[in-house]
JSON list of C-alpha atoms in Angstrom, two decimals:
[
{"chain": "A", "resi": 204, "resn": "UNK", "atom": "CA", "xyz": [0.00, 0.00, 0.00]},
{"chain": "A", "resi": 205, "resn": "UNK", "atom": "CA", "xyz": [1.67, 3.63, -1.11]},
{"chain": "A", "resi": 206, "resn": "UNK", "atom": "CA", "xyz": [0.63, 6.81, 0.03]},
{"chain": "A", "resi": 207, "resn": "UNK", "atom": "CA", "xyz": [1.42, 9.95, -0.95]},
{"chain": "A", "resi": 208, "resn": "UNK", "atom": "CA", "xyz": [3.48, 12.11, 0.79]},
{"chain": "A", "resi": 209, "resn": "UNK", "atom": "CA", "xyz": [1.58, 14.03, 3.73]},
{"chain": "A", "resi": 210, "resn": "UNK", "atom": "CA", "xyz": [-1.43, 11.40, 3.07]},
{"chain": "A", "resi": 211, "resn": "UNK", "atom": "CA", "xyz": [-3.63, 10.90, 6.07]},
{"chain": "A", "resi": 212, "resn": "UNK", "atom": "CA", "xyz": [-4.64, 6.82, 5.43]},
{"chain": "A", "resi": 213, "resn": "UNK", "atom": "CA", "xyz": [-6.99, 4.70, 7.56]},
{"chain": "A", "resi": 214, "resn": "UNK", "atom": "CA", "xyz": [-5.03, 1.30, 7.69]},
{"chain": "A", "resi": 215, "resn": "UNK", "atom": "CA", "xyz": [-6.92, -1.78, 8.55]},
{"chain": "A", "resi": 216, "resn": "UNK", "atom": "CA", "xyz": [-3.65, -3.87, 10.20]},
{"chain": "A", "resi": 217, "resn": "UNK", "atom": "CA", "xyz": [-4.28, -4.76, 13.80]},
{"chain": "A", "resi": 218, "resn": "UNK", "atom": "CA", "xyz": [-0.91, -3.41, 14.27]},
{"chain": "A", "resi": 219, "resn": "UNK", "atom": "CA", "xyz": [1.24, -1.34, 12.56]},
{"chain": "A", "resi": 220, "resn": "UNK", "atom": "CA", "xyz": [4.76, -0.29, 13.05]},
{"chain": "A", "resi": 221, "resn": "UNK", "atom": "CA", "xyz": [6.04, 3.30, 12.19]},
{"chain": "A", "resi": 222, "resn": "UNK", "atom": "CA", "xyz": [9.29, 4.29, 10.99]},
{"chain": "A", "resi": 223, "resn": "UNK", "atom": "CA", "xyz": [9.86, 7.67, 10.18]},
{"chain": "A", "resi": 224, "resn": "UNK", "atom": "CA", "xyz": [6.48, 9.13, 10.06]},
{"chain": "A", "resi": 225, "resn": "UNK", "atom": "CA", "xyz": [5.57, 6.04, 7.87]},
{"chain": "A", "resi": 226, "resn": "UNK", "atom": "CA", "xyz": [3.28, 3.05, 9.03]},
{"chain": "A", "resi": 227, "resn": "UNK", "atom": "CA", "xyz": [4.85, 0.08, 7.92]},
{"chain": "A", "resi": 228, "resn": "UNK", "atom": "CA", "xyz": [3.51, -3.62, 7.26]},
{"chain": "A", "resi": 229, "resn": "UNK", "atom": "CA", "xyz": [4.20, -6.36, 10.09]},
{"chain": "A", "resi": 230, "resn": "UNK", "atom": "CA", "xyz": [5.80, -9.37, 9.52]},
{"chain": "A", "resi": 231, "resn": "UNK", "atom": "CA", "xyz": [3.55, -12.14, 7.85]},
{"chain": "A", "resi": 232, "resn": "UNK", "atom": "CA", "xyz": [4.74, -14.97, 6.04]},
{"chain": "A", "resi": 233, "resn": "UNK", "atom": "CA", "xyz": [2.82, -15.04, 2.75]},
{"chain": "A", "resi": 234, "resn": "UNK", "atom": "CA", "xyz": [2.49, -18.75, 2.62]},
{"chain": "A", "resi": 235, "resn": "UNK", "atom": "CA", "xyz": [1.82, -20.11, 6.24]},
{"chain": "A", "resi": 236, "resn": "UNK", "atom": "CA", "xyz": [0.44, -16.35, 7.76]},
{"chain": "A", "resi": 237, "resn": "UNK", "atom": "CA", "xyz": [2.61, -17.29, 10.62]},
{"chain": "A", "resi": 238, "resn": "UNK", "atom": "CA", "xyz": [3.23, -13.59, 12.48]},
{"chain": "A", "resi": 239, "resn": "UNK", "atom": "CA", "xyz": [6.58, -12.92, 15.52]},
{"chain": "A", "resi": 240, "resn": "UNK", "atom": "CA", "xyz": [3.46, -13.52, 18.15]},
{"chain": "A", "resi": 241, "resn": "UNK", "atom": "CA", "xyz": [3.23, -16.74, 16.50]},
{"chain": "A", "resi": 242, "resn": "UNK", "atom": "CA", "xyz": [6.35, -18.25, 18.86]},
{"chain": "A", "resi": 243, "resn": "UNK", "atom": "CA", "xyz": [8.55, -16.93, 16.00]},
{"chain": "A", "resi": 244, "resn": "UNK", "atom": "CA", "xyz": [11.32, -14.54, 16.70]},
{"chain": "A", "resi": 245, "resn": "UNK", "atom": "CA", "xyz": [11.21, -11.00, 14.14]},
{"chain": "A", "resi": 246, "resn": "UNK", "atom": "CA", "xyz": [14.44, -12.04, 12.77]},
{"chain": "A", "resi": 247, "resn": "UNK", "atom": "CA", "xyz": [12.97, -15.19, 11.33]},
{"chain": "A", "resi": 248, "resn": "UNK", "atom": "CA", "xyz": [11.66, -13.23, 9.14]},
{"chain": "A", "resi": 249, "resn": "UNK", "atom": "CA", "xyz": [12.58, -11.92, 5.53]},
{"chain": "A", "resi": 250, "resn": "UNK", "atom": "CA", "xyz": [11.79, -9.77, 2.48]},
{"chain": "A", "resi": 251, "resn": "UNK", "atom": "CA", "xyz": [11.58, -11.00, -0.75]},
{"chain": "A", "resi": 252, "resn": "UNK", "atom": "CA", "xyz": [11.60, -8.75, -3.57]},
{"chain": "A", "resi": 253, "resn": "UNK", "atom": "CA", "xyz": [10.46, -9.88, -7.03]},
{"chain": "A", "resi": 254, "resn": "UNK", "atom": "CA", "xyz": [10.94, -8.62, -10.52]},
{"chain": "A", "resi": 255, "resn": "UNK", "atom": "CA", "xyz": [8.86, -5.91, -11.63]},
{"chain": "A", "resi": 256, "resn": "UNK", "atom": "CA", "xyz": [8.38, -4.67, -15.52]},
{"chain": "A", "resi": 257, "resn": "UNK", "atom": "CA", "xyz": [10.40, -1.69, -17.37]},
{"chain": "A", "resi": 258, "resn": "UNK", "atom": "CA", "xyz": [7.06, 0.12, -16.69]},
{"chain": "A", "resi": 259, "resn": "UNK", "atom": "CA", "xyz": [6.38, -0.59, -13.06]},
{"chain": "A", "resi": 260, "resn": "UNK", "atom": "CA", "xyz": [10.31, -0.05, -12.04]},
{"chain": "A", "resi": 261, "resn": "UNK", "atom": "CA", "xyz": [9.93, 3.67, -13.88]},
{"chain": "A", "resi": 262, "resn": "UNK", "atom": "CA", "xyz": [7.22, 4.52, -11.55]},
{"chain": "A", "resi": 263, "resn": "UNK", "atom": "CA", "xyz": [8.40, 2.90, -8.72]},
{"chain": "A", "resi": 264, "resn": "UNK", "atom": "CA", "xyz": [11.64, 5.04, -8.80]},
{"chain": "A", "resi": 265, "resn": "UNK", "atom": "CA", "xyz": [9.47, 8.53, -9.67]},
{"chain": "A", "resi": 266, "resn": "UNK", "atom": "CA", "xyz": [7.65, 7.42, -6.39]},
{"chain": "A", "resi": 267, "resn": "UNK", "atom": "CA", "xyz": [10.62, 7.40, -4.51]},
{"chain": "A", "resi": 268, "resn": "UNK", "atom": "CA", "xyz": [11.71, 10.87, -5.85]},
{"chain": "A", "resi": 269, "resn": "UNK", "atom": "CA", "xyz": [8.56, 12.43, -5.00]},
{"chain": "A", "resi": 270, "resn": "UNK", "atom": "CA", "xyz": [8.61, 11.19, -1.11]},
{"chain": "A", "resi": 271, "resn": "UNK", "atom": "CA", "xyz": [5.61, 8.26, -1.38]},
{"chain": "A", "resi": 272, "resn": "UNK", "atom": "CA", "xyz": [5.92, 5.63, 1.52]},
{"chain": "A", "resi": 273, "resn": "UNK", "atom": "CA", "xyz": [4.18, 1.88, 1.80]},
{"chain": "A", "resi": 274, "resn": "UNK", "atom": "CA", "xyz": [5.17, -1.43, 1.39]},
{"chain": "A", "resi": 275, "resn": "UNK", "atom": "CA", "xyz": [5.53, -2.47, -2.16]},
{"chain": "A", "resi": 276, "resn": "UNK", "atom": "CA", "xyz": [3.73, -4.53, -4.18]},
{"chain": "A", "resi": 277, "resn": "UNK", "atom": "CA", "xyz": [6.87, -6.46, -5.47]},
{"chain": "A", "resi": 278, "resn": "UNK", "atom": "CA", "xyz": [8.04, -7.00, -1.67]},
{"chain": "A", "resi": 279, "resn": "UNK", "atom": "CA", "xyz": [6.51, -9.61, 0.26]},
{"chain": "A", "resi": 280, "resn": "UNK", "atom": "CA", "xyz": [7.09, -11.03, 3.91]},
{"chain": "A", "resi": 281, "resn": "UNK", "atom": "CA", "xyz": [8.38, -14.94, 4.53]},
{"chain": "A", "resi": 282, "resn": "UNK", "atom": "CA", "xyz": [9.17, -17.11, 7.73]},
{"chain": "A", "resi": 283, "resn": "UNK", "atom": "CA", "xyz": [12.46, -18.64, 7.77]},
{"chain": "A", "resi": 284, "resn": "UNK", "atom": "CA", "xyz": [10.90, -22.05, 6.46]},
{"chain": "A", "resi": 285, "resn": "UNK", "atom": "CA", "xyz": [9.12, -20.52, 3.33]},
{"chain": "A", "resi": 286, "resn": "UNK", "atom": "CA", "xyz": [11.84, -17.73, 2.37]},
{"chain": "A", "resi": 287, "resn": "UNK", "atom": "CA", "xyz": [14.14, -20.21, 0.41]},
{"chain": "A", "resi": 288, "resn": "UNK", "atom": "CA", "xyz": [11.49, -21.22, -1.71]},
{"chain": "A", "resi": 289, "resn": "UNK", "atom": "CA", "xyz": [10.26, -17.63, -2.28]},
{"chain": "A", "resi": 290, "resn": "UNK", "atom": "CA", "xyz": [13.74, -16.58, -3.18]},
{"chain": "A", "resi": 291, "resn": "UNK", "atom": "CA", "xyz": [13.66, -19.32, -5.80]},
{"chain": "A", "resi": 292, "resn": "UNK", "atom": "CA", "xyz": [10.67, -17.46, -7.55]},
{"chain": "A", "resi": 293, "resn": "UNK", "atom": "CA", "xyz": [12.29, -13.86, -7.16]},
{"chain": "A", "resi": 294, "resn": "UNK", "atom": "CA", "xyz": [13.19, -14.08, -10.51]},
{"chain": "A", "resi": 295, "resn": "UNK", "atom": "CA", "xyz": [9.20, -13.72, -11.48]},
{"chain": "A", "resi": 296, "resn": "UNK", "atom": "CA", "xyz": [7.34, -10.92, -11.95]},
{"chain": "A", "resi": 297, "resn": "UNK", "atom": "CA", "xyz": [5.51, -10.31, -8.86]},
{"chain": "A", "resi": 298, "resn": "UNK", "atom": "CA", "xyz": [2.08, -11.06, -9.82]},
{"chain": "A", "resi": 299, "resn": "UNK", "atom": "CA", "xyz": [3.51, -14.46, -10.93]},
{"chain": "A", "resi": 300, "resn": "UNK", "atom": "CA", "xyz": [5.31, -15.07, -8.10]},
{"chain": "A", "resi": 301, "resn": "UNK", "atom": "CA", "xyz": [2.90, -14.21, -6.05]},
{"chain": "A", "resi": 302, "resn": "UNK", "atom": "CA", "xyz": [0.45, -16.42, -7.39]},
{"chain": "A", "resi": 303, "resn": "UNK", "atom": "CA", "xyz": [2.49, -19.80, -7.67]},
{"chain": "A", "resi": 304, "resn": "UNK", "atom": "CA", "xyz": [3.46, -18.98, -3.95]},
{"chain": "A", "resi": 305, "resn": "UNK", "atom": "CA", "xyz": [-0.53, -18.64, -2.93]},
{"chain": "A", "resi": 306, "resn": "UNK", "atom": "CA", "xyz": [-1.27, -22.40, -4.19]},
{"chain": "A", "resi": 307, "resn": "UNK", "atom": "CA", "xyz": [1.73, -23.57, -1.33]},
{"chain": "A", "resi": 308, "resn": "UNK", "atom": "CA", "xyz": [-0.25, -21.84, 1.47]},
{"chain": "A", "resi": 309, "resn": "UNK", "atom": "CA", "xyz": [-1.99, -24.60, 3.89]},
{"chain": "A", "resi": 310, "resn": "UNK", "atom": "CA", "xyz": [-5.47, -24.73, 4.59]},
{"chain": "A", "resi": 311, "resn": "UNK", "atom": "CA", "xyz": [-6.82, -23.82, 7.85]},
{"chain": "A", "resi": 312, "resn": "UNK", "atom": "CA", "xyz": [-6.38, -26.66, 10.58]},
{"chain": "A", "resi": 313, "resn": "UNK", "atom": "CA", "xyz": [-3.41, -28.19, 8.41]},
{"chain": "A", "resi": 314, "resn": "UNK", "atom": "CA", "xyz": [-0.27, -28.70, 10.41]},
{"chain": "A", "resi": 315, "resn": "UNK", "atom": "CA", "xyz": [2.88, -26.61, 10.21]}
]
């Protein structure tokens, strides 16, 4: 989610962390939704970026020069157990990546 600069945004996390006048995303782990509360320590826990188009890296970098905060699209949040195989997709677009990642999340009640 990107806001502009100065943007006043309701956010609908159940906690959020700020950094620099920004409200940033928790950790999450895409696949399992395991969270730090979750008897996981925060460094378990890793960014994965993934590859964006000509187009989408153009306006990612004018956002950046004109002050806009949020977590990325492209940038997603793994546990220590999931972020190998994330890293293996990295090379994807995002969207792609994103979605061949989904299908390896567990159902609810399934075992970690």
């Amino acid at each position: 989610m990107l806001t502009p600069p100065k943007a006043v945004v309701a956010l609908p996390f159940w906690r959020i962390l700020a950094y620099r006048g920004a409200a940033l995303r928790p950790p999450m782990c895409f696949i399992c939704l395991r969270t730090p509360d979750d008897e996981a320590s925060f460094s378990s826990f890793e960014t994965i970026r993934f590859a964006l188009t000509p187009q989408e890296e153009a306006a990612s970098r004018e956002r950046d020069r004109e002050g806009w905060v949020g977590h990325p699209s492209e940038v997603e949040w793994f546990c220590h157990e999931h972020s190998a195989l994330a890293r293996k997709h990295s090379h994807l677009h995002w969207r792609e990546a994103m979605e061949l990642l989904a299908q390896q999340r567990r159902q609810p009640g399934e075992a970690h």
